[in-house]
Amino acid sequence: SMSMPHLTRCCLLVASLMWLAATQLYAQADHDKTIRLTASVQESPAQIQLNWLAASSTSFNIVHQKIWRRTPEATSWGKEYDTLATSDLSYTDTNVTPGVRYEYRIVRIFSNGPLISTGYIETGIRIPEVDRRGSIILLVKDNAATSLPTELTQLQQNLAGDGWHVIRENISSTQTVTDVKTIITGHYNNPATPDVKSVFLFGRIPVPYSGEIFPDGHTNHQGAWPADVFYAELDGTWTDTEVDNTNAASRNHNVPGDGKYDQSILPSTTELEVGRVDFNDMTIFPSIATTEIDLLRRYLTRNHQYRHLIGDYASIPRRGLIDDRWGYRGEDTFASSVWWNFTSFFGSSNITRADWFGTLTTNKYLWAFGGGPGSYTSATGVGTSAQFGSTDSKAVFCMMLGSYFGDWDNPNNFLRAPLANTTGGLALANMWAGRPHWHIHAMATGRTMGYGARITQNNVGAYPTGFGGGQVHIALMGD
């Protein structure tokens, strides 16, 4: 199950009782904390029209509806952009310029029901295609470098074709997380290196651990979690002198001087976008691959096919699947992450509620979400790691949420399992979305998934976070 942390249980008792009373009065759905927002654009005369759906229940009483606009580079939303009536379901903005990205936020305030709902979208007219993205540091574990030279050369060519300047470094088994951080920081601070933005960890690159956290709410899981954000945050202070906790599994132990850091919250904002492809201890897939190297090779093949629209990737429907076993949970409604993003990507009519494997075994979706009470290797109602080894899952990009498996550095972990799927599987990325909420809606205007990961890690007040905002566990599995 997914429970609330013990530190907040007492103060949440009254709120929980109030929430239970509210759910008895109003039939609330997992999308009620979101405004399902889409956009259409017109070049001449220039205008952007926003559209959104009505509240799911006519018994929800809207008392205010507000709109903000900003450029994505802005550090705050500022004052309200314009006025809306409580009955409005669309808004047309004529004060727009082609070639400029605009980000909108709409907020509904109710006197009952969900109390507050929000929507976000990034859009624009003829936004220029990006042909120069900056530099990406590709860190490759030495065993993969030795075994996959052709495939890695192809990856580098693909990255260059997508606009990246690739900086390649091989990482040996003797190097530590601090050695890897030194390599990254050296390139980032090198004036001769153009605009370092991203880091791609490929293979068993050393895993940083940090904190005394349990974002899934289980105290038997409290301690240091994997923290790839250590490689993304370059100017804050990371210490290993304070936390002393050995109550959970040995992987999560954190004591002074053990090489696991104290910080539960990021010491400052991340500078870099970081993604990881790591099949260490993914041993449950013997029918499709016998070694870690086999799984890495298969991932690179799929990565190449997606980038060039080859095979199954030649025709991926622009649609999203939601297999949500959690439902409405007030501010802690996990599926909010999905509705914000999927609606801005595809529109509500292209989002399907359906069983994960019952649908994805034979039907292709660009995005899918699966959420339910979890273990390290499963999410109830969604599936198990073993199923990913025996059954096709034809979703390219994934979001998942359940207990335990957000702590991903363990054998046959469920968060990593989609990336190691059968020969008919299509997954290239996955994220533990809902604690906190992920905000990747800018991908609809050509941003990268890494950009969305960094926005999510650095989110303090720009968007709702739910529980776990700013914590060190927020990580992207995939390229």
Coordinates of C-alpha atoms in Angstrom, one line a residue:
S1 CA 0.0 0.0 0.0
M2 CA 0.9 3.7 -0.2
S3 CA 0.6 5.4 3.2
M4 CA 1.3 8.9 4.5
P5 CA 4.5 9.4 6.5
H6 CA 4.2 9.0 10.3
L7 CA 5.5 12.5 11.0
T8 CA 2.3 13.9 9.5
R9 CA -0.3 11.3 10.7
C10 CA -1.5 13.2 13.7
C11 CA -2.0 16.5 12.0
L12 CA -3.7 14.8 9.1
L13 CA -6.3 12.9 11.2
V14 CA -8.9 15.7 11.1
A15 CA -8.2 16.4 7.4
S16 CA -8.6 12.7 6.6
L17 CA -11.9 12.6 8.3
M18 CA -13.0 15.7 6.4
W19 CA -11.8 14.1 3.2
L20 CA -13.7 10.9 3.9
A21 CA -16.9 13.0 4.5
A22 CA -16.3 14.9 1.3
T23 CA -16.0 11.7 -0.8
Q24 CA -19.3 10.5 0.6
L25 CA -21.0 13.6 -0.6
Y26 CA -19.3 14.0 -4.0
A27 CA -18.4 11.3 -6.4
Q28 CA -14.9 12.4 -7.2
A29 CA -12.7 11.0 -9.9
D30 CA -8.9 10.8 -10.3
H31 CA -8.9 13.8 -12.7
D32 CA -10.8 16.2 -10.5
K33 CA -7.7 17.9 -9.2
T34 CA -6.8 18.8 -12.8
I35 CA -8.2 21.0 -15.5
R36 CA -7.9 19.0 -18.7
L37 CA -6.4 21.7 -20.9
T38 CA -5.7 21.7 -24.7
A39 CA -4.7 24.4 -27.2
S40 CA -5.3 25.2 -30.8
V41 CA -3.3 27.9 -32.7
Q42 CA -3.9 30.2 -35.7
E43 CA -1.1 32.0 -37.5
S44 CA -3.0 34.9 -39.2
P45 CA -4.3 36.7 -37.3
A46 CA -2.1 35.2 -34.6
Q47 CA -4.1 33.7 -31.8
I48 CA -3.9 30.8 -29.3
Q49 CA -7.2 29.3 -28.1
L50 CA -7.3 27.3 -24.9
N51 CA -10.1 24.8 -24.2
W52 CA -10.9 22.8 -21.2
L53 CA -13.5 20.4 -19.9
A54 CA -16.3 21.2 -17.4
A55 CA -16.0 19.9 -13.8
S56 CA -17.0 16.2 -13.7
S57 CA -19.9 16.9 -11.4
T58 CA -22.6 19.6 -11.6
S59 CA -22.7 19.5 -7.8
F60 CA -19.2 21.1 -7.7
N61 CA -19.7 24.8 -7.1
I62 CA -17.0 26.9 -8.9
V63 CA -16.5 30.3 -7.2
H64 CA -13.5 31.5 -9.1
Q65 CA -11.7 30.6 -12.3
K66 CA -8.4 32.3 -13.0
I67 CA -5.7 32.4 -15.8
W68 CA -2.0 33.2 -15.8
R69 CA 0.5 33.3 -18.7
R70 CA 4.3 33.4 -18.7
T71 CA 7.2 32.7 -21.0
P72 CA 8.8 29.4 -19.9
E73 CA 12.0 31.3 -18.9
A74 CA 10.1 33.3 -16.3
T75 CA 10.8 32.4 -12.7
S76 CA 7.3 33.0 -11.4
W77 CA 3.7 33.3 -12.7
G78 CA 3.3 36.9 -11.7
K79 CA -0.1 38.5 -11.6
E80 CA -3.2 37.1 -13.2
Y81 CA -3.1 37.5 -17.0
D82 CA -6.8 38.1 -17.6
T83 CA -10.2 37.5 -16.1
L84 CA -12.4 34.4 -16.6
A85 CA -16.0 33.8 -15.8
T86 CA -16.8 30.7 -13.7
S87 CA -18.7 29.2 -16.7
D88 CA -15.9 29.7 -19.2
L89 CA -14.5 26.6 -21.0
S90 CA -12.3 28.4 -23.5
Y91 CA -10.1 31.4 -23.8
T92 CA -8.6 33.1 -26.9
D93 CA -5.3 35.0 -26.5
T94 CA -4.6 37.4 -29.4
N95 CA -1.7 39.1 -27.8
V96 CA 0.8 36.5 -29.1
T97 CA 3.7 36.4 -31.4
P98 CA 4.6 33.5 -33.8
G99 CA 7.8 31.7 -32.8
V100 CA 7.4 32.3 -29.0
R101 CA 6.6 29.7 -26.5
Y102 CA 3.8 30.6 -24.0
E103 CA 2.9 28.6 -20.8
Y104 CA -0.6 29.0 -19.3
R105 CA -2.0 28.1 -16.0
I106 CA -5.7 27.9 -15.1
V107 CA -7.0 27.5 -11.6
R108 CA -10.5 26.7 -10.5
I109 CA -11.5 27.3 -6.9
F110 CA -14.6 25.5 -5.6
S111 CA -16.7 25.8 -2.4
N112 CA -17.0 22.1 -2.3
G113 CA -15.7 18.9 -4.0
P114 CA -12.0 19.1 -5.0
L115 CA -11.7 22.7 -3.6
I116 CA -8.9 23.6 -6.1
S117 CA -8.1 22.2 -9.6
T118 CA -5.3 23.3 -11.9
G119 CA -4.3 23.0 -15.5
Y120 CA -1.0 23.7 -17.4
I121 CA 0.0 23.8 -21.0
E122 CA 2.9 25.1 -23.1
T123 CA 2.1 26.1 -26.6
G124 CA 3.0 28.5 -29.4
I125 CA 2.7 29.3 -33.1
R126 CA 5.4 28.0 -35.4
I127 CA 7.9 27.4 -32.7
P128 CA 11.3 27.0 -34.3
E129 CA 12.7 23.5 -34.6
V130 CA 15.7 22.9 -32.3
D131 CA 18.8 22.0 -34.2
R132 CA 21.3 22.7 -31.5
R133 CA 20.5 21.4 -28.0
G134 CA 23.9 21.9 -26.3
S135 CA 26.2 19.3 -25.0
I136 CA 25.4 15.9 -23.5
I137 CA 27.8 13.9 -21.4
L138 CA 27.5 10.2 -22.3
L139 CA 28.9 8.1 -19.4
V140 CA 29.3 4.5 -20.4
K141 CA 30.2 1.6 -18.0
D142 CA 33.4 -0.1 -19.3
N143 CA 31.8 -3.5 -19.8
A144 CA 29.2 -2.0 -22.1
A145 CA 31.9 0.1 -23.9
T146 CA 33.9 -3.1 -24.6
S147 CA 30.9 -5.2 -25.6
L148 CA 28.8 -2.7 -27.6
P149 CA 31.1 -0.5 -29.6
T150 CA 29.0 -0.5 -32.8
E151 CA 25.8 0.2 -31.0
L152 CA 27.3 3.0 -28.9
T153 CA 28.8 4.6 -32.0
Q154 CA 25.3 4.5 -33.5
L155 CA 23.8 6.1 -30.3
Q156 CA 26.4 8.9 -30.5
Q157 CA 25.5 9.5 -34.2
N158 CA 21.8 9.6 -33.3
L159 CA 22.4 12.1 -30.5
A160 CA 24.4 14.3 -32.8
G161 CA 21.6 14.1 -35.4
D162 CA 19.2 15.3 -32.8
G163 CA 21.3 18.4 -32.2
W164 CA 23.6 17.3 -29.3
H165 CA 27.3 17.8 -29.0
V166 CA 28.3 14.4 -27.4
I167 CA 31.0 14.2 -24.8
R168 CA 31.8 10.5 -24.2
E169 CA 33.5 9.1 -21.1
N170 CA 33.9 5.5 -20.1
I171 CA 33.6 4.7 -16.4
S172 CA 35.5 1.8 -14.8
S173 CA 34.5 -0.5 -11.9
T174 CA 37.0 1.2 -9.6
Q175 CA 35.5 4.7 -10.0
T176 CA 33.2 6.1 -7.3
V177 CA 30.2 8.5 -7.3
T178 CA 32.5 11.3 -6.4
D179 CA 34.8 10.4 -9.3
V180 CA 31.9 10.5 -11.7
K181 CA 30.7 13.8 -10.2
T182 CA 34.2 15.3 -10.8
I183 CA 34.1 14.2 -14.4
I184 CA 30.7 15.8 -14.9
T185 CA 31.6 19.0 -13.1
G186 CA 34.8 19.3 -15.0
H187 CA 33.0 19.3 -18.4
Y188 CA 30.3 21.6 -17.1
N189 CA 32.8 24.2 -15.9
N190 CA 35.1 23.9 -19.0
P191 CA 34.8 27.1 -21.0
A192 CA 35.7 25.2 -24.1
T193 CA 32.7 22.8 -23.8
P194 CA 29.6 24.3 -25.4
D195 CA 26.5 24.6 -23.1
V196 CA 26.5 21.3 -21.1
K197 CA 22.8 20.5 -20.4
S198 CA 22.4 16.8 -20.1
V199 CA 24.0 13.6 -18.7
F200 CA 23.1 10.1 -20.0
L201 CA 24.2 7.3 -17.6
F202 CA 24.4 4.0 -19.6
G203 CA 25.1 0.8 -17.8
R204 CA 26.1 0.3 -14.2
I205 CA 27.3 3.8 -13.5
P206 CA 27.9 4.2 -9.7
V207 CA 24.6 4.9 -7.9
P208 CA 24.6 7.8 -5.4
Y209 CA 22.5 7.4 -2.3
S210 CA 21.2 10.1 -0.1
G211 CA 18.7 11.2 2.6
E212 CA 16.5 9.8 5.3
I213 CA 13.4 9.6 3.2
F214 CA 10.4 7.3 2.6
P215 CA 8.3 9.0 -0.1
D216 CA 6.1 6.0 -0.5
G217 CA 5.1 6.4 3.2
H218 CA 6.5 3.2 4.6
T219 CA 8.7 3.6 7.7
N220 CA 10.3 0.2 7.1
H221 CA 11.7 1.8 4.0
Q222 CA 13.1 4.9 5.5
G223 CA 16.7 5.8 4.8
A224 CA 19.0 6.6 1.9
W225 CA 17.4 6.2 -1.6
P226 CA 19.1 6.2 -5.0
A227 CA 19.8 9.8 -5.8
D228 CA 20.9 10.5 -9.4
V229 CA 20.1 14.1 -8.8
F230 CA 23.6 14.2 -7.1
Y231 CA 25.0 14.2 -10.6
A232 CA 22.6 16.9 -11.7
E233 CA 23.1 19.4 -8.8
L234 CA 26.6 20.9 -9.1
D235 CA 27.1 23.8 -6.7
G236 CA 25.3 22.7 -3.5
T237 CA 26.9 21.1 -0.4
W238 CA 26.5 17.3 0.0
T239 CA 27.5 16.0 3.4
D240 CA 28.0 12.5 5.0
T241 CA 28.2 13.4 8.7
E242 CA 24.7 13.6 10.2
V243 CA 22.1 10.9 9.2
D244 CA 22.4 7.7 11.3
N245 CA 19.6 5.3 10.5
T246 CA 19.9 1.5 10.1
N247 CA 16.3 0.6 10.6
A248 CA 15.4 -0.4 7.0
A249 CA 17.0 -2.8 4.6
S250 CA 20.8 -2.6 4.4
R251 CA 20.6 -0.8 1.0
N252 CA 18.8 2.0 2.8
H253 CA 21.2 2.2 5.8
N254 CA 22.7 5.6 6.1
V255 CA 25.4 6.3 8.7
P256 CA 28.1 9.0 8.9
G257 CA 31.1 8.3 6.7
D258 CA 29.5 5.5 4.7
G259 CA 29.5 7.3 1.3
K260 CA 25.8 7.9 1.4
Y261 CA 24.8 11.6 1.7
D262 CA 22.7 13.3 4.4
Q263 CA 20.5 15.4 2.1
S264 CA 16.9 14.5 1.8
I265 CA 16.0 17.7 0.0
L266 CA 18.1 19.0 -2.9
P267 CA 20.7 21.5 -1.5
S268 CA 20.1 23.8 -4.5
T269 CA 18.4 23.6 -7.9
T270 CA 19.8 21.1 -10.5
E271 CA 21.8 22.4 -13.4
L272 CA 21.6 19.3 -15.5
E273 CA 19.1 16.8 -17.0
V274 CA 20.0 13.2 -16.0
G275 CA 18.7 9.9 -17.3
R276 CA 19.8 6.4 -16.6
V277 CA 19.6 3.0 -18.4
D278 CA 20.8 0.4 -15.9
F279 CA 20.0 -3.3 -16.1
N280 CA 22.1 -4.4 -13.2
D281 CA 20.5 -7.4 -11.4
M282 CA 17.6 -7.6 -13.9
T283 CA 17.8 -11.4 -13.9
I284 CA 14.2 -12.3 -14.4
F285 CA 14.3 -12.1 -18.2
P286 CA 16.1 -15.3 -19.3
S287 CA 13.7 -15.9 -22.1
I288 CA 14.7 -12.8 -23.9
A289 CA 18.2 -12.0 -22.7
T290 CA 20.7 -13.9 -20.7
T291 CA 23.0 -11.0 -19.6
E292 CA 23.0 -7.4 -18.7
I293 CA 24.8 -6.7 -21.9
D294 CA 22.1 -8.4 -23.9
L295 CA 19.5 -6.1 -22.3
L296 CA 21.6 -3.0 -23.0
R297 CA 22.1 -4.0 -26.6
R298 CA 18.3 -4.5 -27.0
Y299 CA 17.6 -1.1 -25.5
L300 CA 20.0 0.6 -27.9
T301 CA 18.4 -1.2 -30.8
R302 CA 15.0 0.1 -29.8
N303 CA 16.3 3.6 -29.1
H304 CA 17.7 3.7 -32.7
Q305 CA 14.5 2.3 -34.1
Y306 CA 12.4 4.9 -32.3
R307 CA 14.5 7.8 -33.5
H308 CA 14.3 6.7 -37.1
L309 CA 10.7 5.4 -37.0
I310 CA 11.7 1.8 -37.8
G311 CA 9.5 -1.3 -37.3
D312 CA 6.9 -1.0 -34.6
Y313 CA 7.9 2.6 -34.0
A314 CA 6.9 3.6 -37.6
S315 CA 3.3 4.1 -36.5
I316 CA 2.8 4.9 -32.8
P317 CA -0.7 6.4 -32.2
R318 CA -0.6 9.7 -30.4
R319 CA -2.6 8.5 -27.4
G320 CA -2.3 7.7 -23.7
L321 CA -3.4 4.8 -21.5
I322 CA -4.3 5.1 -17.8
D323 CA -4.5 2.0 -15.6
D324 CA -5.1 3.8 -12.2
R325 CA -5.9 1.6 -9.2
W326 CA -5.6 4.5 -6.7
G327 CA -8.5 6.9 -7.6
Y328 CA -9.1 10.3 -6.0
R329 CA -7.0 11.0 -2.9
G330 CA -7.4 14.8 -2.5
E331 CA -4.1 16.6 -2.8
D332 CA -2.4 13.2 -2.9
T333 CA -4.2 12.1 -6.1
F334 CA -1.4 10.4 -7.9
A335 CA -3.0 10.3 -11.4
S336 CA -3.0 14.1 -11.5
S337 CA 0.5 13.8 -13.0
V338 CA -1.0 11.9 -15.8
W339 CA -4.1 14.0 -16.6
W340 CA -2.1 17.3 -16.7
N341 CA 0.4 15.9 -19.1
F342 CA -1.5 13.4 -21.2
T343 CA -4.3 15.9 -21.9
S344 CA -1.9 18.6 -23.1
F345 CA -0.2 16.0 -25.3
F346 CA -3.3 14.3 -26.8
G347 CA -6.6 15.8 -25.7
S348 CA -9.1 14.0 -23.5
S349 CA -10.6 12.0 -26.4
N350 CA -7.3 10.2 -27.0
I351 CA -6.9 9.0 -23.4
T352 CA -8.1 5.5 -22.6
R353 CA -8.8 3.9 -19.2
A354 CA -7.8 0.3 -19.6
D355 CA -5.9 -2.6 -18.1
W356 CA -2.1 -2.3 -18.7
F357 CA -1.2 -5.7 -20.1
G358 CA -4.7 -6.5 -21.3
T359 CA -4.4 -3.5 -23.7
L360 CA -0.7 -3.0 -24.3
T361 CA 0.1 -6.6 -25.2
T362 CA -1.4 -5.9 -28.7
N363 CA -2.2 -2.2 -28.8
K364 CA 0.5 0.6 -29.2
Y365 CA 0.3 3.8 -27.1
L366 CA 2.9 6.6 -27.0
W367 CA 2.3 7.0 -23.2
A368 CA 0.9 4.9 -20.4
F369 CA 0.4 5.2 -16.7
G370 CA 0.1 2.3 -14.3
G371 CA -0.5 2.8 -10.6
G372 CA -1.5 0.5 -7.7
P373 CA -0.3 -0.8 -4.3
G374 CA 3.2 -2.0 -4.9
S375 CA 6.2 -4.0 -4.0
Y376 CA 9.8 -3.9 -5.4
T377 CA 8.7 -6.0 -8.3
S378 CA 5.0 -5.3 -8.8
A379 CA 2.0 -2.9 -8.8
T380 CA -1.3 -4.5 -7.8
G381 CA -3.7 -4.6 -10.7
V382 CA -1.0 -3.4 -13.2
G383 CA 1.5 -6.2 -13.3
T384 CA 4.8 -7.7 -12.2
S385 CA 8.4 -7.5 -13.3
A386 CA 8.1 -11.1 -14.5
Q387 CA 5.2 -10.2 -16.8
F388 CA 7.5 -7.7 -18.6
G389 CA 9.8 -10.6 -19.2
S390 CA 7.1 -12.8 -20.8
T391 CA 4.5 -10.4 -22.2
D392 CA 4.7 -7.5 -24.7
S393 CA 4.1 -4.0 -23.4
K394 CA 3.7 -1.7 -26.4
A395 CA 3.9 1.7 -24.6
V396 CA 6.9 3.9 -25.5
F397 CA 7.0 6.2 -22.5
C398 CA 5.7 5.2 -19.1
M399 CA 4.7 6.6 -15.7
M400 CA 4.2 4.4 -12.7
L401 CA 3.4 4.8 -9.0
G402 CA 3.3 2.3 -6.2
S403 CA 5.1 1.5 -3.0
Y404 CA 8.7 0.4 -2.8
F405 CA 9.7 0.2 -6.5
G406 CA 10.4 4.0 -6.6
D407 CA 13.6 2.9 -4.7
W408 CA 14.8 1.4 -8.0
D409 CA 18.3 0.0 -7.2
N410 CA 17.3 -3.6 -6.4
P411 CA 16.9 -6.9 -8.3
N412 CA 14.3 -7.1 -11.0
N413 CA 12.9 -3.7 -10.0
F414 CA 9.4 -2.8 -11.4
L415 CA 10.4 0.7 -12.4
R416 CA 13.2 -0.5 -14.6
A417 CA 11.3 -3.6 -15.9
P418 CA 9.5 -1.9 -18.8
L419 CA 12.8 -0.9 -20.3
A420 CA 13.9 -4.6 -20.2
N421 CA 10.6 -5.8 -21.8
T422 CA 10.3 -8.7 -24.3
T423 CA 11.3 -8.4 -28.0
G424 CA 7.8 -6.9 -28.7
G425 CA 8.1 -4.3 -25.9
L426 CA 8.6 -0.7 -26.8
A427 CA 9.4 1.2 -23.6
L428 CA 12.3 3.7 -23.6
A429 CA 11.6 5.6 -20.4
N430 CA 9.8 5.4 -17.1
M431 CA 9.3 7.6 -14.1
W432 CA 7.8 7.2 -10.6
A433 CA 5.2 9.9 -11.0
G434 CA 2.8 11.0 -8.3
R435 CA 5.1 11.5 -5.3
P436 CA 5.9 14.1 -6.3
H437 CA 3.9 15.0 -9.4
W438 CA 5.8 15.1 -12.7
H439 CA 5.4 18.1 -15.0
I440 CA 6.5 17.2 -18.5
H441 CA 3.8 19.0 -20.5
A442 CA 6.5 21.1 -22.3
M443 CA 7.4 18.0 -24.3
A444 CA 4.4 18.9 -26.5
T445 CA 6.4 21.8 -27.9
G446 CA 9.6 19.8 -28.5
R447 CA 11.2 19.8 -25.2
T448 CA 13.1 16.7 -24.0
M449 CA 12.1 14.4 -21.3
G450 CA 15.2 15.4 -19.4
Y451 CA 13.9 19.0 -19.4
G452 CA 10.7 17.8 -17.8
A453 CA 12.7 15.8 -15.2
R454 CA 14.7 18.8 -14.2
I455 CA 11.6 21.0 -14.0
T456 CA 10.1 18.4 -11.7
Q457 CA 13.1 18.2 -9.5
N458 CA 13.4 22.0 -9.2
N459 CA 9.6 22.6 -8.7
V460 CA 9.1 24.8 -5.7
G461 CA 5.8 26.6 -6.1
A462 CA 5.5 26.7 -9.9
Y463 CA 3.2 23.7 -10.0
P464 CA 1.6 21.3 -7.5
T465 CA 4.0 18.8 -6.1
G466 CA 2.0 16.5 -3.8
F467 CA 4.1 14.7 -1.3
G468 CA 7.9 14.3 -1.9
G469 CA 8.5 17.6 -3.7
G470 CA 12.2 18.6 -3.9
Q471 CA 13.4 15.3 -2.5
V472 CA 16.4 13.5 -3.8
H473 CA 14.7 10.4 -5.2
I474 CA 13.2 12.0 -8.3
A475 CA 14.8 10.2 -11.2
L476 CA 14.4 9.4 -14.9
M477 CA 14.8 5.8 -16.0
G478 CA 15.7 5.9 -19.7
D479 CA 17.3 8.2 -22.3

